Amino acid sequence: MFEVLVIEDDDRIRLALTLALEDEGYTVRAAATAEEGLLGQRREPADIVLVDLMLPGIDGFQCIRELRRTDDVPVVVISARDDTHDIVAALEAGADDYLVKPVATKELSARLRALQRRARPPAQTAQPDELALGDLAVRPLAGEVLLRGEQLTLTRTEFRLLCELAEHAGQVLSRQQLLQRVWEYDFGDERLVDVHVGRLRQKIEDNPGTPQRLVTVRGLGYKMPR
């Protein structure tokens, strides 16, 4: 049974999300502030966190950053703010996905089911033990990434994205292909891919401004050279 933590200050929206998710079979805990939600997550970690951006006290952006200091739990932003800057800022803070209110229950449930599938351990025969790309080593089964022998810390989504690109080194993968393979979405906002690629570059590139390990192929997508 997956447990979802909902951090939302609007009483009506918080109750509506709680009831909708419970109808879908989830166990739900709710918090009206980021402070309450963060404390609850530390004491009793949920499997997925939904967070609004416009919260009293600590806002949603800072809440996500605080979560990411110690927790790789999947985070989905649910907000009325649909400006590109806000969406990109939330993803850069560490969110895995972003939905704009009002959210259709079926769409939210589909996104959460995809997150559940992504949280499952990989099939033991589906992936190689290690993918070596120069001084970068990706170990899909062990859940490890090493750069010059030093282990890197990635979120679950960043790790899945890196594995997908590394497994297809030398091939260009479009944003839509990556959405389908990493996020398991048949359609979605391609900014999810762009922002997570940017976050990955901050961790695996010597100079993220001139990437060498994860490059953009203009008009086509992204690839990792062999």
Coordinates of C-alpha atoms in Angstrom, one line a residue:
M1 CA 0.0 0.0 0.0
F2 CA 1.6 3.3 -1.1
E3 CA 1.3 6.2 1.3
V4 CA 0.9 9.8 -0.1
L5 CA 1.7 12.9 1.9
V6 CA -0.3 15.9 0.8
I7 CA 1.1 19.4 1.8
E8 CA -1.6 21.9 1.0
D9 CA -2.8 24.9 3.0
D10 CA -6.3 25.3 1.4
D11 CA -8.6 23.1 3.5
R12 CA -11.0 22.4 0.7
I13 CA -8.3 21.4 -1.8
R14 CA -6.5 19.3 0.8
L15 CA -9.7 17.4 1.7
A16 CA -10.6 16.9 -2.0
L17 CA -7.1 15.5 -2.8
T18 CA -7.3 13.3 0.3
L19 CA -10.7 11.8 -0.6
A20 CA -9.8 11.4 -4.3
L21 CA -6.6 9.6 -3.5
E22 CA -8.2 7.4 -0.9
D23 CA -10.8 6.4 -3.5
E24 CA -7.9 5.3 -5.7
G25 CA -6.6 3.1 -2.9
Y26 CA -3.9 5.2 -1.4
T27 CA -3.2 5.8 2.2
V28 CA -3.1 9.6 2.7
R29 CA -1.6 11.8 5.3
A30 CA -2.2 15.6 5.0
A31 CA -0.4 18.7 6.3
A32 CA -1.4 22.3 6.1
T33 CA 2.1 23.8 6.2
A34 CA 5.5 22.8 4.9
E35 CA 6.9 22.7 8.5
E36 CA 4.2 20.2 9.5
G37 CA 4.8 18.1 6.4
L38 CA 8.6 18.1 6.7
L39 CA 8.3 17.0 10.3
G40 CA 5.9 14.3 9.5
Q41 CA 8.0 13.0 6.6
R42 CA 11.1 12.8 8.9
R43 CA 9.1 10.9 11.5
E44 CA 7.2 8.6 9.2
P45 CA 8.3 8.7 5.6
A46 CA 5.6 8.6 2.9
D47 CA 6.2 7.0 -0.5
I48 CA 5.2 10.1 -2.5
V49 CA 4.8 13.7 -1.6
L50 CA 2.4 16.2 -3.2
V51 CA 3.2 19.8 -2.4
D52 CA 1.6 23.2 -3.2
L53 CA 3.9 26.1 -3.9
M54 CA 2.0 28.9 -2.2
L55 CA 2.3 27.8 1.5
P56 CA 2.4 30.0 4.6
G57 CA 5.8 30.2 6.3
I58 CA 8.2 28.0 4.3
D59 CA 7.0 28.0 0.7
G60 CA 6.8 25.1 -1.6
F61 CA 10.1 25.7 -3.3
Q62 CA 12.0 25.7 0.0
C63 CA 10.0 22.7 1.2
I64 CA 11.2 20.7 -1.8
R65 CA 14.8 21.8 -1.2
E66 CA 14.5 20.8 2.4
L67 CA 13.2 17.4 1.4
R68 CA 16.0 16.9 -1.1
R69 CA 18.7 17.5 1.5
T70 CA 18.0 14.0 3.0
D71 CA 15.2 12.3 1.1
D72 CA 14.9 11.0 -2.5
V73 CA 11.1 10.5 -2.2
P74 CA 9.2 11.3 -5.4
V75 CA 7.8 14.9 -5.2
V76 CA 4.9 16.1 -7.3
V77 CA 4.0 19.8 -7.3
I78 CA 0.3 20.7 -7.5
S79 CA -0.1 24.4 -8.0
A80 CA -2.3 27.1 -9.5
R81 CA 0.9 28.8 -10.7
D82 CA 1.4 27.9 -14.4
D83 CA 4.1 30.4 -15.3
T84 CA 7.1 28.7 -17.0
H85 CA 9.5 30.3 -14.5
D86 CA 7.6 28.8 -11.6
I87 CA 7.5 25.4 -13.2
V88 CA 11.2 25.3 -14.0
A89 CA 12.1 26.7 -10.6
A90 CA 10.1 23.9 -8.8
L91 CA 11.7 21.2 -11.0
E92 CA 15.2 22.7 -10.4
A93 CA 14.5 22.7 -6.7
G94 CA 14.1 18.9 -7.0
A95 CA 10.5 18.1 -7.9
D96 CA 9.9 15.1 -10.2
D97 CA 6.7 16.4 -11.8
Y98 CA 4.4 19.4 -11.9
L99 CA 0.6 19.6 -12.3
V100 CA -1.4 22.7 -12.6
K101 CA -4.7 23.1 -10.6
P102 CA -7.4 22.2 -11.0
V103 CA -6.1 18.6 -11.4
A104 CA -8.2 15.8 -12.8
T105 CA -8.3 12.8 -10.5
K106 CA -7.6 10.4 -13.4
E107 CA -4.5 12.4 -14.5
L108 CA -3.1 12.6 -11.0
S109 CA -3.7 8.9 -10.4
A110 CA -2.0 8.0 -13.7
R111 CA 1.1 10.1 -12.7
L112 CA 1.2 8.5 -9.2
R113 CA 0.9 5.0 -10.7
A114 CA 3.9 5.8 -13.0
L115 CA 5.8 7.0 -9.9
Q116 CA 4.9 3.7 -8.2
R117 CA 6.2 1.6 -11.1
R118 CA 9.4 3.7 -11.2
A119 CA 10.0 3.1 -7.5
R120 CA 10.1 -0.7 -7.9
P121 CA 13.5 -2.5 -8.1
P122 CA 14.6 -3.1 -11.6
A123 CA 14.4 -6.6 -13.1
Q124 CA 17.6 -8.4 -12.2
T125 CA 18.1 -9.6 -15.8
A126 CA 17.1 -6.4 -17.6
Q127 CA 20.2 -4.3 -17.1
P128 CA 24.0 -4.8 -17.1
D129 CA 25.9 -4.5 -13.9
E130 CA 27.9 -1.5 -15.1
L131 CA 27.8 1.0 -17.9
A132 CA 31.2 2.6 -18.3
L133 CA 31.5 5.9 -20.2
G134 CA 35.0 7.1 -19.8
D135 CA 35.5 8.1 -16.2
L136 CA 31.8 7.9 -15.5
A137 CA 30.4 4.5 -14.3
V138 CA 26.7 3.8 -14.0
R139 CA 25.6 0.8 -12.1
P140 CA 21.9 0.3 -12.7
L141 CA 21.4 -2.7 -10.5
A142 CA 23.3 -1.3 -7.6
G143 CA 21.7 2.2 -7.9
E144 CA 25.2 3.8 -8.0
V145 CA 26.9 6.4 -10.2
L146 CA 30.6 7.0 -9.8
L147 CA 32.6 9.8 -11.4
R148 CA 36.4 9.2 -11.2
G149 CA 35.7 6.7 -8.5
E150 CA 33.7 9.1 -6.4
Q151 CA 30.0 8.3 -5.8
L152 CA 27.4 10.9 -6.9
T153 CA 24.1 11.6 -5.2
L154 CA 21.2 11.6 -7.6
T155 CA 17.4 11.6 -7.2
R156 CA 15.5 8.6 -8.4
T157 CA 14.4 10.4 -11.5
E158 CA 17.9 11.7 -12.3
F159 CA 19.2 8.2 -11.9
R160 CA 16.6 6.7 -14.2
L161 CA 17.3 9.3 -16.8
L162 CA 21.0 8.8 -16.6
C163 CA 20.6 5.0 -16.9
E164 CA 18.4 5.4 -20.0
L165 CA 20.8 7.7 -21.7
A166 CA 23.8 5.5 -20.7
E167 CA 22.2 2.3 -22.0
H168 CA 21.7 4.0 -25.3
A169 CA 25.1 5.7 -25.5
G170 CA 25.9 7.0 -29.0
Q171 CA 22.1 7.3 -29.8
V172 CA 20.0 10.4 -29.8
L173 CA 16.9 10.1 -27.6
S174 CA 14.2 12.6 -28.2
R175 CA 12.4 14.4 -25.3
Q176 CA 9.3 12.4 -26.1
Q177 CA 11.2 9.1 -26.0
L178 CA 12.6 10.1 -22.6
L179 CA 9.2 11.1 -21.2
Q180 CA 7.9 7.7 -22.2
R181 CA 10.9 5.6 -21.0
V182 CA 11.8 7.5 -17.8
W183 CA 8.6 9.1 -16.6
E184 CA 6.4 6.4 -18.3
Y185 CA 4.1 9.2 -19.7
D186 CA 2.6 8.8 -23.2
F187 CA 2.4 12.6 -23.3
G188 CA 3.6 15.4 -21.0
D189 CA 5.5 18.6 -20.6
E190 CA 8.9 18.3 -22.2
R191 CA 10.3 20.8 -19.8
L192 CA 10.5 17.9 -17.3
V193 CA 13.2 16.4 -19.5
D194 CA 15.1 19.6 -20.1
V195 CA 15.3 20.6 -16.4
H196 CA 16.3 17.1 -15.3
V197 CA 19.0 17.0 -18.0
G198 CA 20.3 20.4 -16.6
R199 CA 20.3 19.0 -13.1
L200 CA 22.2 15.9 -14.2
R201 CA 24.8 18.1 -16.0
Q202 CA 25.4 20.0 -12.7
K203 CA 26.5 16.6 -11.2
I204 CA 28.3 14.8 -14.0
E205 CA 29.9 17.5 -16.1
D206 CA 33.2 19.2 -15.3
N207 CA 31.7 22.4 -16.9
P208 CA 27.9 22.2 -17.2
G209 CA 27.9 25.2 -19.5
T210 CA 29.9 23.2 -22.1
P211 CA 28.7 19.6 -21.6
Q212 CA 30.8 16.7 -22.9
R213 CA 29.2 13.7 -21.3
L214 CA 25.5 14.6 -21.9
V215 CA 25.1 16.6 -25.0
T216 CA 22.2 18.3 -26.9
V217 CA 21.6 17.4 -30.5
R218 CA 19.8 20.4 -31.8
G219 CA 16.3 19.8 -33.0
L220 CA 16.5 16.1 -32.0
G221 CA 17.2 15.5 -28.3
Y222 CA 20.0 14.4 -26.1
K223 CA 22.7 11.7 -26.2
M224 CA 25.7 10.5 -24.2
P225 CA 28.7 9.9 -26.6
R226 CA 30.4 6.5 -26.3

